[in-house]
Coordinates of C-alpha atoms in Angstrom, one line a residue:
M1 CA 14.7 -47.4 75.0
S2 CA 12.1 -48.9 77.5
S3 CA 8.6 -48.9 76.7
S4 CA 6.0 -46.4 78.8
S5 CA 5.4 -50.5 80.8
D6 CA 9.0 -50.6 81.7
D7 CA 8.3 -47.3 84.1
Y8 CA 5.8 -49.2 86.9
S9 CA 6.8 -52.9 86.4
D10 CA 5.9 -53.3 89.8
E11 CA 2.1 -54.0 89.3
D12 CA 1.3 -56.2 91.7
S13 CA 2.2 -54.0 94.9
Y14 CA 0.7 -50.4 93.1
I15 CA -2.9 -49.4 94.4
L16 CA -5.7 -47.6 92.4
F17 CA -6.9 -43.8 93.2
K18 CA -10.1 -45.3 93.8
D19 CA -9.2 -47.5 96.4
R20 CA -7.2 -44.8 97.9
E21 CA -8.4 -44.1 101.4
D22 CA -6.3 -40.1 100.9
W23 CA -8.4 -39.8 97.3
R24 CA -12.0 -40.5 98.7
D25 CA -13.2 -36.9 98.7
V26 CA -12.2 -37.0 94.5
I27 CA -15.0 -38.0 91.5
P28 CA -13.3 -39.6 88.5
V29 CA -13.5 -37.4 85.3
N30 CA -14.1 -39.9 82.4
P31 CA -14.9 -38.1 79.3
E32 CA -16.0 -40.9 77.6
D33 CA -19.2 -41.8 80.3
N34 CA -21.1 -38.9 78.4
F35 CA -21.2 -40.9 75.5
E36 CA -23.9 -44.0 75.5
H37 CA -23.3 -45.6 71.7
E38 CA -19.4 -44.7 70.9
V39 CA -18.6 -46.6 67.7
V40 CA -15.8 -47.9 69.4
R41 CA -14.2 -47.6 73.1
I42 CA -11.0 -47.4 73.5
A43 CA -9.1 -50.5 75.7
Y44 CA -7.8 -48.6 78.0
S45 CA -6.2 -50.5 81.2
E46 CA -7.5 -50.5 84.4
D47 CA -5.1 -48.4 85.5
F48 CA -4.5 -45.9 83.0
K49 CA -7.7 -45.3 83.2
D50 CA -7.6 -44.7 86.7
C51 CA -4.8 -43.0 87.3
F52 CA -6.3 -40.3 84.0
D53 CA -9.8 -39.8 85.7
Y54 CA -7.8 -38.3 88.8
F55 CA -6.1 -36.2 86.9
R56 CA -8.2 -34.7 85.0
A57 CA -11.2 -34.4 88.2
I58 CA -8.0 -32.2 89.9
C59 CA -7.8 -30.4 86.5
D60 CA -11.1 -29.2 87.2
K61 CA -10.6 -28.4 90.4
D62 CA -7.3 -26.9 89.5
E63 CA -6.1 -28.6 93.2
Y64 CA -1.9 -28.0 93.6
S65 CA -1.1 -30.7 95.8
E66 CA 1.6 -32.8 97.0
R67 CA -0.5 -35.7 96.0
A68 CA -2.0 -33.9 92.7
L69 CA 2.0 -34.0 92.1
E70 CA 2.4 -37.9 93.0
L71 CA -0.8 -38.2 90.5
T72 CA 1.3 -36.7 87.6
E73 CA 4.2 -39.1 87.9
E74 CA 2.4 -42.4 88.0
C75 CA 0.3 -40.5 84.8
I76 CA 3.4 -39.8 83.1
K77 CA 4.2 -43.3 83.8
R78 CA 1.6 -44.9 82.0
N79 CA 1.8 -41.8 78.9
H80 CA 5.5 -40.1 79.3
A81 CA 4.0 -37.8 76.0
N82 CA 1.3 -36.3 77.1
Y83 CA 2.1 -32.3 77.2
S84 CA -1.0 -31.8 79.4
V85 CA 0.0 -34.0 82.4
W86 CA 3.6 -31.9 82.3
E87 CA 2.3 -28.6 82.0
Y88 CA 0.0 -29.0 84.9
R89 CA 3.0 -30.6 86.9
R90 CA 5.4 -27.1 86.5
R91 CA 2.4 -25.5 87.7
I92 CA 2.0 -27.8 90.9
L93 CA 6.1 -26.9 91.8
K94 CA 5.2 -23.9 90.9
K95 CA 2.4 -23.2 93.3
L96 CA 4.1 -25.9 95.9
G97 CA 7.7 -23.5 95.7
K98 CA 9.1 -27.2 95.3
K99 CA 12.9 -27.1 95.3
L100 CA 14.5 -28.2 91.7
E101 CA 17.5 -30.7 93.2
A102 CA 14.6 -33.3 93.3
E103 CA 13.0 -32.6 89.9
Y104 CA 16.1 -32.4 87.8
D105 CA 17.1 -36.2 89.2
Y106 CA 14.1 -37.1 88.3
T107 CA 13.8 -35.7 84.7
Q108 CA 17.3 -37.2 83.7
K109 CA 16.6 -40.6 85.0
M110 CA 13.1 -40.0 83.0
L111 CA 15.5 -39.0 79.8
R112 CA 17.6 -42.1 80.0
R113 CA 15.1 -44.1 79.6
H114 CA 13.3 -41.6 76.9
I115 CA 15.9 -39.9 74.9
K116 CA 13.3 -38.5 71.9
N117 CA 10.9 -38.0 74.2
F118 CA 10.1 -33.7 73.4
Q119 CA 8.2 -33.2 76.5
I120 CA 10.6 -34.4 78.8
W121 CA 13.1 -32.5 76.7
H122 CA 11.0 -29.2 77.2
H123 CA 10.7 -30.0 80.9
R124 CA 13.7 -29.8 81.6
Q125 CA 14.7 -26.4 79.4
V126 CA 12.0 -24.7 81.4
L127 CA 13.7 -26.4 84.9
C128 CA 16.7 -24.3 83.7
E129 CA 15.6 -21.1 82.8
W130 CA 12.9 -21.0 86.4
A131 CA 17.1 -22.0 88.2
N132 CA 18.7 -19.6 85.6
D133 CA 21.0 -22.3 85.3
G134 CA 22.5 -24.4 82.2
S135 CA 24.9 -25.8 84.4
R136 CA 24.3 -29.5 84.6
E137 CA 23.3 -29.9 81.3
K138 CA 26.9 -30.5 79.4
A139 CA 27.5 -33.8 81.9
M140 CA 23.9 -35.0 81.5
T141 CA 24.0 -34.3 77.7
E142 CA 27.1 -36.3 77.7
L143 CA 25.4 -39.2 79.1
I144 CA 22.5 -39.6 76.7
F145 CA 26.1 -39.1 73.9
K146 CA 27.0 -42.4 75.2
Q147 CA 23.7 -44.3 74.2
D148 CA 22.7 -42.1 70.8
Q149 CA 25.7 -39.6 69.7
K150 CA 23.3 -38.1 67.4
N151 CA 20.3 -37.6 69.6
Y152 CA 18.3 -34.5 67.8
H153 CA 17.2 -34.0 71.0
A154 CA 19.9 -33.8 73.2
W155 CA 22.0 -32.0 70.5
Q156 CA 19.4 -29.1 70.5
H157 CA 19.3 -29.3 74.5
R158 CA 22.6 -28.5 74.2
Q159 CA 23.4 -25.8 72.2
W160 CA 20.1 -23.6 73.7
V161 CA 21.7 -24.2 76.9
V162 CA 25.3 -23.5 75.7
K163 CA 23.9 -20.0 73.8
R164 CA 21.1 -19.0 76.8
F165 CA 23.8 -19.1 79.5
G166 CA 27.2 -18.6 77.2
L167 CA 28.5 -21.6 78.1
Y168 CA 30.7 -22.1 75.2
D169 CA 34.1 -22.7 76.9
G170 CA 35.3 -25.7 76.3
E171 CA 32.5 -26.8 73.1
I172 CA 34.7 -26.3 70.4
D173 CA 37.0 -29.0 72.0
F174 CA 34.6 -31.1 72.6
A175 CA 33.1 -31.1 68.9
R176 CA 36.7 -32.0 67.9
E177 CA 37.2 -35.1 70.2
L178 CA 34.2 -36.0 69.0
L179 CA 34.5 -36.3 65.0
I180 CA 38.2 -37.6 66.0
K181 CA 36.2 -40.9 68.2
D182 CA 33.6 -40.6 64.5
V183 CA 34.4 -38.3 61.7
Y184 CA 30.8 -39.5 60.4
N185 CA 29.3 -37.5 63.5
N186 CA 27.1 -35.3 61.5
S187 CA 26.0 -33.4 64.7
A188 CA 28.9 -32.8 65.7
W189 CA 29.9 -30.9 63.2
N190 CA 26.9 -28.6 63.3
H191 CA 28.1 -28.2 66.9
L192 CA 31.6 -27.4 65.6
H193 CA 30.4 -25.1 63.5
F194 CA 27.5 -23.4 65.8
C195 CA 29.9 -22.5 68.6
I196 CA 32.5 -20.6 66.3
Q197 CA 29.5 -18.8 64.5
N198 CA 28.2 -17.9 68.3
S199 CA 31.4 -17.0 70.0
T200 CA 35.0 -16.5 68.6
G201 CA 33.5 -15.7 65.0
W202 CA 35.0 -16.9 61.3
T203 CA 38.6 -14.7 61.9
E204 CA 41.4 -15.2 59.3
E205 CA 43.5 -17.4 62.8
I206 CA 39.9 -19.5 62.9
R207 CA 39.3 -19.8 59.5
K208 CA 42.5 -21.4 58.7
S209 CA 43.4 -23.6 61.4
E210 CA 39.2 -24.8 60.5
I211 CA 40.2 -25.6 56.9
S212 CA 43.1 -27.4 57.9
F213 CA 40.7 -29.8 60.7
V214 CA 38.4 -30.2 57.7
L215 CA 41.0 -31.6 55.4
E216 CA 42.5 -33.7 57.7
K217 CA 39.2 -35.4 58.6
L218 CA 38.5 -35.8 54.3
E219 CA 42.1 -37.4 53.9
V220 CA 40.4 -39.7 56.6
A221 CA 36.7 -39.4 54.6
I222 CA 36.0 -38.2 51.4
D223 CA 33.3 -39.8 51.1
N224 CA 31.9 -37.3 53.8
E225 CA 29.5 -35.1 52.9
C226 CA 29.2 -33.3 56.3
S227 CA 32.9 -32.4 56.3
W228 CA 32.6 -31.1 52.6
N229 CA 29.5 -29.2 53.6
Y230 CA 31.5 -27.7 56.1
L231 CA 34.6 -26.7 54.2
R232 CA 31.8 -25.1 52.2
A233 CA 30.1 -23.1 55.6
I234 CA 33.7 -21.9 56.5
Q235 CA 34.3 -20.5 53.3
N236 CA 31.0 -18.6 53.2
H237 CA 30.0 -20.3 50.1
I238 CA 32.3 -18.5 48.1
L239 CA 34.8 -21.2 47.4
T240 CA 36.9 -19.2 44.7
A241 CA 37.6 -17.0 48.5
N242 CA 40.4 -19.3 48.3
T243 CA 42.0 -20.6 45.0
E244 CA 44.9 -22.5 46.5
L245 CA 42.5 -24.3 48.0
G246 CA 40.3 -24.8 45.2
D247 CA 43.1 -25.5 41.8
K248 CA 44.9 -28.1 44.8
F249 CA 40.9 -30.0 44.5
V250 CA 41.2 -29.6 40.5
S251 CA 44.4 -31.4 40.5
K252 CA 42.9 -34.1 42.9
L253 CA 39.9 -35.1 40.7
D254 CA 42.3 -35.2 37.7
V255 CA 44.8 -37.6 39.1
I256 CA 41.9 -40.1 40.4
E257 CA 41.8 -42.3 37.1
E258 CA 38.9 -44.4 38.7
R259 CA 36.1 -42.4 40.0
G260 CA 33.3 -43.8 42.3
N261 CA 30.9 -42.9 44.1
S262 CA 33.3 -42.3 46.7
H263 CA 34.8 -39.2 45.2
K264 CA 31.0 -37.5 44.2
H265 CA 31.3 -34.7 47.1
L266 CA 34.8 -34.0 45.7
A267 CA 33.5 -33.6 42.2
A268 CA 30.8 -31.8 43.2
Y269 CA 32.8 -29.3 45.3
V270 CA 35.8 -28.9 42.2
A271 CA 32.8 -28.2 39.6
D272 CA 31.1 -25.3 41.8
Y273 CA 34.4 -24.4 41.9
L274 CA 35.3 -23.6 38.4
A275 CA 31.7 -22.8 37.7
E276 CA 32.6 -19.9 40.0
K277 CA 35.6 -19.0 38.6
A278 CA 34.1 -19.0 35.1
E279 CA 31.6 -16.3 36.0
N280 CA 33.9 -14.3 38.1
D281 CA 36.6 -14.5 34.7
S282 CA 34.6 -15.5 32.0
D283 CA 36.6 -18.1 31.9
K284 CA 35.0 -20.8 28.9
E285 CA 38.1 -23.5 29.2
A286 CA 37.0 -23.3 33.1
A287 CA 33.3 -23.0 32.0
E288 CA 33.4 -26.4 29.8
K289 CA 35.8 -28.2 32.3
A290 CA 32.7 -27.7 34.9
V291 CA 30.6 -29.1 32.2
K292 CA 32.3 -32.0 31.7
I293 CA 32.4 -33.5 35.5
L294 CA 28.2 -32.5 35.9
T295 CA 28.2 -34.4 33.2
E296 CA 29.9 -37.3 34.7
L297 CA 28.2 -36.7 38.2
S298 CA 25.0 -37.0 36.4
T299 CA 25.8 -39.7 34.8
D300 CA 28.2 -41.9 37.1
L301 CA 29.2 -40.4 40.2
D302 CA 25.7 -39.5 41.3
P303 CA 23.4 -40.4 38.9
I304 CA 20.3 -40.7 41.7
R305 CA 20.3 -36.6 41.4
R306 CA 21.4 -36.5 37.7
N307 CA 18.2 -33.6 36.7
Y308 CA 19.7 -31.4 39.4
W309 CA 23.5 -31.7 37.4
N310 CA 22.0 -31.7 34.4
Y311 CA 20.2 -28.2 35.1
L312 CA 23.7 -26.8 36.8
S313 CA 25.4 -28.2 33.3
S314 CA 22.8 -26.5 30.4
C315 CA 23.0 -23.1 33.0
L316 CA 26.2 -22.8 32.5
S317 CA 26.6 -24.2 29.2
A318 CA 24.0 -21.6 28.2
Q319 CA 25.9 -18.8 29.7
F320 CA 29.2 -19.8 28.0
Q321 CA 27.5 -20.2 24.4

């Protein structure tokens, strides 16, 4: 990710606004001029101070012009996280009735360089709302994912666009392809759940298909917590709804002689399944087995959450005394 200074590397050719003929009619506003005895004066660079002094001046006079639009771009180069500048830029675009194509190109260029900036992503979202069009955004977010597959802002934007404009076609396959490449891509697991939840819904056919898919991925990486969380979500966190699957995991855990940290999520799933089964069927044997696994989690497999596992164990033991 580049620094803001990279955005205006041609400093030799840069002309301060105070030295530009077309800005002679504007008196810059410096809020620090009213304070004679400051404890510490911020050491702004000359061009930074120049840009923002003129920005305050055009805000005070409510100027919406081409030169004001150019000024906002110079301010953004120096502080691309300044909300006030972005907001004023949007007002100018509206007042001038500017076509949005150039602004889309501008924000895409900015996002490629500053992929974690809230204000740029928000600006992009506003453009989509104005145009009532999200068709560009899938390709744009995919460019960002090439830089950072788990970029929170890009995923949030993509999900907003997909839901806002009903662009669900191809999204389930897109998420699956990412997971085939990287099973640990938690963002892709989240997106897969999001798309099914908001489009097809969890029909019995979809549920079976997704269970089959996640089981394949658990064979690749049994230690991936997100895969286990996705499996729980598919079942609406009612693990006894699929006793065949639950019993399969019980048997799988039983045959592992040397259990380690990589098996903690399997053990946690089995413990929850057995505890749920014990409560539903008043099955003391299932409860005892669950307590045994919870004890193993607290002492060997996942001691960092010892207090949590001990709490579950004590609650279950008290229930079946």
